[in-house]
mmCIF file of C-alpha atoms in Angstrom:
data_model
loop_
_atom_site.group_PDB
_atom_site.id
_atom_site.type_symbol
_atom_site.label_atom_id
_atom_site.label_comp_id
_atom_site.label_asym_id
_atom_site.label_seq_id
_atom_site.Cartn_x
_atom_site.Cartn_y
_atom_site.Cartn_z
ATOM 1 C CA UNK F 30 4.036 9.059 -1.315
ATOM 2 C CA UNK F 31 3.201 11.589 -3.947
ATOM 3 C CA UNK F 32 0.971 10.273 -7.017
ATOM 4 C CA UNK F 33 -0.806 12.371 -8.786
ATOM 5 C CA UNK F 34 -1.986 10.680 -11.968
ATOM 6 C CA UNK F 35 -5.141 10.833 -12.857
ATOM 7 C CA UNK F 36 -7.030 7.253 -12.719
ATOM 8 C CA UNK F 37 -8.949 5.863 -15.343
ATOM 9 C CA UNK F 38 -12.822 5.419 -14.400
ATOM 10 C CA UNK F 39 -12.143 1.084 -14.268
ATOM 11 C CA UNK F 40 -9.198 1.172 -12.421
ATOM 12 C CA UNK F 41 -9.692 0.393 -8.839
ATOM 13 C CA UNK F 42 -6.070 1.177 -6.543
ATOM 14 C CA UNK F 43 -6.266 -1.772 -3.464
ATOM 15 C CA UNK F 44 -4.782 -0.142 -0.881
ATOM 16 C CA UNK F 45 -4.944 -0.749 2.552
ATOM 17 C CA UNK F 46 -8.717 -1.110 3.681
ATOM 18 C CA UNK F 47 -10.305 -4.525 3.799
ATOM 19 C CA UNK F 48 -10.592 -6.679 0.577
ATOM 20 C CA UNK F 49 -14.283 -6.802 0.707
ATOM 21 C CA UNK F 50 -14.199 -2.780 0.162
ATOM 22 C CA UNK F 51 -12.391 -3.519 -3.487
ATOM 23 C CA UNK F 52 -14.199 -6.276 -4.151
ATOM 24 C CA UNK F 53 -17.112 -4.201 -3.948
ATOM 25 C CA UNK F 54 -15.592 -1.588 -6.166
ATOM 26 C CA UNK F 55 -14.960 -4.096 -8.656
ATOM 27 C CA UNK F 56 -18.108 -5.843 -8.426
ATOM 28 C CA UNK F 57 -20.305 -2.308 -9.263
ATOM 29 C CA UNK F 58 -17.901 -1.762 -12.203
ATOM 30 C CA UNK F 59 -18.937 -4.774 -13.832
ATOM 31 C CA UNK F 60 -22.279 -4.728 -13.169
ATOM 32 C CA UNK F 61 -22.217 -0.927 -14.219
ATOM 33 C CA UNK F 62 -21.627 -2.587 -17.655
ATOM 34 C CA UNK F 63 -17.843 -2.242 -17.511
ATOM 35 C CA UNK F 64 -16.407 -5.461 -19.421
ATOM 36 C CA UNK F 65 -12.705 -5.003 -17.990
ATOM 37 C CA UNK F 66 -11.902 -3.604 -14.459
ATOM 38 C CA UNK F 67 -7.989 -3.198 -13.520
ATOM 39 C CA UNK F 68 -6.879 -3.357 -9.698
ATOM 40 C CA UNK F 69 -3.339 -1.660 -9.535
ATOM 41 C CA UNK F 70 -1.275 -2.061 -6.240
ATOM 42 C CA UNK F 71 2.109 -1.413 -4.878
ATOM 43 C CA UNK F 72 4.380 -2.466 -2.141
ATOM 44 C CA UNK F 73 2.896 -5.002 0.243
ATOM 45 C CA UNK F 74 -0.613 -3.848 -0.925
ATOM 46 C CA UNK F 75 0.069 -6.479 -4.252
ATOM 47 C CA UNK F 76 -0.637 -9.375 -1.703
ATOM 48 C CA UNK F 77 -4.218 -7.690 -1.301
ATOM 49 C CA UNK F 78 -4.849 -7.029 -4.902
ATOM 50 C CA UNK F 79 -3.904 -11.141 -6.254
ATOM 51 C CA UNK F 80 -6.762 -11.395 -2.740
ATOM 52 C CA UNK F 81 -9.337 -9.206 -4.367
ATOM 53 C CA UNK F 82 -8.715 -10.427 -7.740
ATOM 54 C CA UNK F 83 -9.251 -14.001 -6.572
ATOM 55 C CA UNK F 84 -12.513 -13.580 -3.931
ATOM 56 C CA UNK F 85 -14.142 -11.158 -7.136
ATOM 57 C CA UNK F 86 -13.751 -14.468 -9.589
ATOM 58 C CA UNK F 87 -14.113 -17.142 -7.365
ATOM 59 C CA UNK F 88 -16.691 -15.762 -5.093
ATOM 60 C CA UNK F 89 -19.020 -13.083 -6.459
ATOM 61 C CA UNK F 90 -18.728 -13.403 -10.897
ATOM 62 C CA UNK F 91 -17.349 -16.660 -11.965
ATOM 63 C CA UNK F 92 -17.569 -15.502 -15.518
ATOM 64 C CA UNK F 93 -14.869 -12.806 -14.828
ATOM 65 C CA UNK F 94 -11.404 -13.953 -15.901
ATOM 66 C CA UNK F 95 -7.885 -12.735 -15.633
ATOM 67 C CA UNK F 96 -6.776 -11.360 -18.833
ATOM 68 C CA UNK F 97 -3.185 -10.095 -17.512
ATOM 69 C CA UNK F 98 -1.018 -9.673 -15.042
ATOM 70 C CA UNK F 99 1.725 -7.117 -15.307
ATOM 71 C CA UNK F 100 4.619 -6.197 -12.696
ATOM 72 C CA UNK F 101 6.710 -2.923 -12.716
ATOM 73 C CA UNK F 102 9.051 -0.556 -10.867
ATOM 74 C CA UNK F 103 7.800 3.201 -9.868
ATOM 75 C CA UNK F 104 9.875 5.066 -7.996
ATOM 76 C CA UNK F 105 7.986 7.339 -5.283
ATOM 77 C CA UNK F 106 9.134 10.089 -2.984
ATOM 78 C CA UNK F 107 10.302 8.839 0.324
ATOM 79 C CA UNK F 108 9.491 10.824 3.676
ATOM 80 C CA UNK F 109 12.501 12.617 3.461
ATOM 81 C CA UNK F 110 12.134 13.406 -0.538
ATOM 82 C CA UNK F 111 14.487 10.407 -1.256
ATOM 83 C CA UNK F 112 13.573 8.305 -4.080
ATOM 84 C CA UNK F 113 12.476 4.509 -3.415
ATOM 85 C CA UNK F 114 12.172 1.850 -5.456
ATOM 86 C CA UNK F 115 8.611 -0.003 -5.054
ATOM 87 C CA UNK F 116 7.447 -2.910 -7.247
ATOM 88 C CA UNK F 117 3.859 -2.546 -8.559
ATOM 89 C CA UNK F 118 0.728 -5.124 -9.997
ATOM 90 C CA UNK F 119 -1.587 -4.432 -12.474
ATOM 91 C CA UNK F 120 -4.328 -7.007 -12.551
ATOM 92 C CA UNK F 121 -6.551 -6.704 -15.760
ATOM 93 C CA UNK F 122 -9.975 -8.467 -14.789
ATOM 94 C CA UNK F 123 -12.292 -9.068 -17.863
ATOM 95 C CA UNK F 124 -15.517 -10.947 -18.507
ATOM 96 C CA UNK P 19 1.204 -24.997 6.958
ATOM 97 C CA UNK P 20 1.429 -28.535 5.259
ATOM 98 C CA UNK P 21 2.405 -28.695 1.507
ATOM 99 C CA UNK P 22 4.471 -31.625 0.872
ATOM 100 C CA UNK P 23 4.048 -31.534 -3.255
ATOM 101 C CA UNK P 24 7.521 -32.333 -4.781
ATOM 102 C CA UNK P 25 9.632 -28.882 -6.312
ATOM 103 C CA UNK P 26 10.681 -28.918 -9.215
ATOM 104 C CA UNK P 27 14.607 -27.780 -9.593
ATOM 105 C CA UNK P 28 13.645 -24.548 -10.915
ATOM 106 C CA UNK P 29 10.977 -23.406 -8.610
ATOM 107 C CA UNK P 30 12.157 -20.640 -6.012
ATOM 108 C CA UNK P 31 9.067 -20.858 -3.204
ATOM 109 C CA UNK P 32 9.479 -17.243 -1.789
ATOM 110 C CA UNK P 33 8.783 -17.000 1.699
ATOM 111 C CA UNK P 34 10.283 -14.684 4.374
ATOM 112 C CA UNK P 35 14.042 -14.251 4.088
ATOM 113 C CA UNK P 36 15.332 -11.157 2.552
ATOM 114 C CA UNK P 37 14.672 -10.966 -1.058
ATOM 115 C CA UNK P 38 18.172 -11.112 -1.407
ATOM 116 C CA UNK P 39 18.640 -14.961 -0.658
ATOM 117 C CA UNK P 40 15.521 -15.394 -3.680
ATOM 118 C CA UNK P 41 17.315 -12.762 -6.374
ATOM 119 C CA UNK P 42 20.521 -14.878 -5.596
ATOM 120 C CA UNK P 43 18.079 -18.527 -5.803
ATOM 121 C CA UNK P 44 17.049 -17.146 -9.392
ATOM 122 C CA UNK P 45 20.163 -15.927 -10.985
ATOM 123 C CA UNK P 46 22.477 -19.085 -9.947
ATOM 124 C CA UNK P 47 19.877 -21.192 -11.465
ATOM 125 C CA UNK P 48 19.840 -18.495 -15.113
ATOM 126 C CA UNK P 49 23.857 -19.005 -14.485
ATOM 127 C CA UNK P 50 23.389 -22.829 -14.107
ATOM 128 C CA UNK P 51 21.845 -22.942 -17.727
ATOM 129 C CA UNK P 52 18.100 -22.753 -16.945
ATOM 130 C CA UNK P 53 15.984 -20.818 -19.458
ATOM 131 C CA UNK P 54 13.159 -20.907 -16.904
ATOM 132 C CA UNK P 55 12.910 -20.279 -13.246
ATOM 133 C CA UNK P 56 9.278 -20.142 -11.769
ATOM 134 C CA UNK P 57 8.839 -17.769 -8.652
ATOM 135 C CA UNK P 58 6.167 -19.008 -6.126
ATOM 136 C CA UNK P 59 4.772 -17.484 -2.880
ATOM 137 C CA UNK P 60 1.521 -17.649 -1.120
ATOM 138 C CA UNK P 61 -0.117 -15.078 0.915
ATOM 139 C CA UNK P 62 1.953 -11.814 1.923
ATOM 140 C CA UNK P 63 4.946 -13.183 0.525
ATOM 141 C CA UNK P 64 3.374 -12.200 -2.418
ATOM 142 C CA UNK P 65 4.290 -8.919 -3.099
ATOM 143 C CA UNK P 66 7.904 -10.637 -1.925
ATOM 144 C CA UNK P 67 8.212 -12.690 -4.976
ATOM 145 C CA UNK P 68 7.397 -9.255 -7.356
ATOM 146 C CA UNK P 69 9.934 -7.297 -5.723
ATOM 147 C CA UNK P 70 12.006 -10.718 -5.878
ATOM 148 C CA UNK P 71 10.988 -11.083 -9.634
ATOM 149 C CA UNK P 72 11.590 -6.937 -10.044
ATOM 150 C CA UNK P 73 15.411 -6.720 -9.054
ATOM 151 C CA UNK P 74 16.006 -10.000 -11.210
ATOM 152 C CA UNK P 75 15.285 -8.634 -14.076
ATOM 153 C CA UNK P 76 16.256 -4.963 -13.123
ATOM 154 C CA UNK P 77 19.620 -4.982 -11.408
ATOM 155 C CA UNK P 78 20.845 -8.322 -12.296
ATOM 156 C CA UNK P 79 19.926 -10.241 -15.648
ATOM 157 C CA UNK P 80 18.490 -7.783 -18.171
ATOM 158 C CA UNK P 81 18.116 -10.460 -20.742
ATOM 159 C CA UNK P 82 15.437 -11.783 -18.292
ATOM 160 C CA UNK P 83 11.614 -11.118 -19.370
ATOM 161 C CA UNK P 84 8.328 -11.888 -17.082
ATOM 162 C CA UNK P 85 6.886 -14.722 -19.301
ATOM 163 C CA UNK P 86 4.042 -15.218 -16.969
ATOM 164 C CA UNK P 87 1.896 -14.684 -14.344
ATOM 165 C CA UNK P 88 -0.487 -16.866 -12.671
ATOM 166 C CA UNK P 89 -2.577 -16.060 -9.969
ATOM 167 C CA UNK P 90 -4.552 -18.831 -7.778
ATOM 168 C CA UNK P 91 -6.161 -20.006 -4.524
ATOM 169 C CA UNK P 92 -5.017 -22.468 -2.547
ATOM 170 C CA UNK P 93 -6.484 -24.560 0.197
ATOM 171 C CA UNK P 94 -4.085 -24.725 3.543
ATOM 172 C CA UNK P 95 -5.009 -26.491 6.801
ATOM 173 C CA UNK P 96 -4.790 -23.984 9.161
ATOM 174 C CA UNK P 97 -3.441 -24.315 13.262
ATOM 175 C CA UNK P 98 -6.727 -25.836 14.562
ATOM 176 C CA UNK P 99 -6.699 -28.192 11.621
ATOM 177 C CA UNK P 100 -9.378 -26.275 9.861
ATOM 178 C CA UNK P 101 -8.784 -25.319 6.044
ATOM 179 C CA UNK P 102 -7.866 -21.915 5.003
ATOM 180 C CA UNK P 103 -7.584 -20.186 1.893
ATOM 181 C CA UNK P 104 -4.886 -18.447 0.510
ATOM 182 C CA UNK P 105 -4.061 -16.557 -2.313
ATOM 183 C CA UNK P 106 -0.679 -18.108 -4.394
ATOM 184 C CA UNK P 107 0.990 -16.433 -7.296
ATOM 185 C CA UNK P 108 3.300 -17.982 -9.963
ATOM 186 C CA UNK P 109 5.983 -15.644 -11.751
ATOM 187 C CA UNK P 110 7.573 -17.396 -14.591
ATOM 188 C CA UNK P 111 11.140 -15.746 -15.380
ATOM 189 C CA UNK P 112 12.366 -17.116 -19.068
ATOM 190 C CA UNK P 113 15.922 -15.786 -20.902
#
């Protein structure tokens, strides 16, 4: 998996550590005065990002709110330099 | 896992069979003469029902848009009858 583009200060990529870790991310973004933060996953790592998305709204700020939810198709590098298909969420959070 | 609330005819509930049986749920109902087929899926068949909703709209109906996306929680009784929570999304495909 080769991604090299650079990340925007509010975006938070939920990968595979536990959801509290993300939430936490997203929590000190908006309380660092951010007023949108945006959790990006792919593959099965978009299961964990609707998770964050849902414990940071329902659990820590309930004034946070979805704004949008986008889906898309990147293609990465494969392990043998093959290209793969891998769908992708982009959860805009926003108070 | 009990959820006994009545489908409606154009609700796919994604769960674990190959995305394959879902894409071909979806575009027999577009071919029936739905302009609306709602994806569901709770938990890590999640990022099942994006890929699901992905290689609709990519590979087989390109006249198919993501109209929306909802994200929720969801109460389930768990094994030892105790409740559980669970993260649900809805992906609304519309021609």
């Amino acid at each position: 998996m080769t991604e090299k583009k650079p990340v925007a200060e509010n975006v938070v990529l939920v990968g595979k550590k536990p959801a509290m870790s993300y939430v936490l991310a997203c929590v000190t973004q908006f309380n660092d005065g951010k007023k949108e933060v945006v959790l990006r996953a792919r593959g099965r790592a978009i299961s964990h990002a609707v998770d964050v998305a849902e414990i940071v709204r329902n659990k820590f700020l309930s004034d946070v709110k979805v704004k949008d939810i986008k889906i898309s198709t990147e293609e990465i590098e494969g392990e043998n330099g093959e290209k793969v298909n891998v769908s992708a969420i982009e959860i805009v959070l926003a108070k």
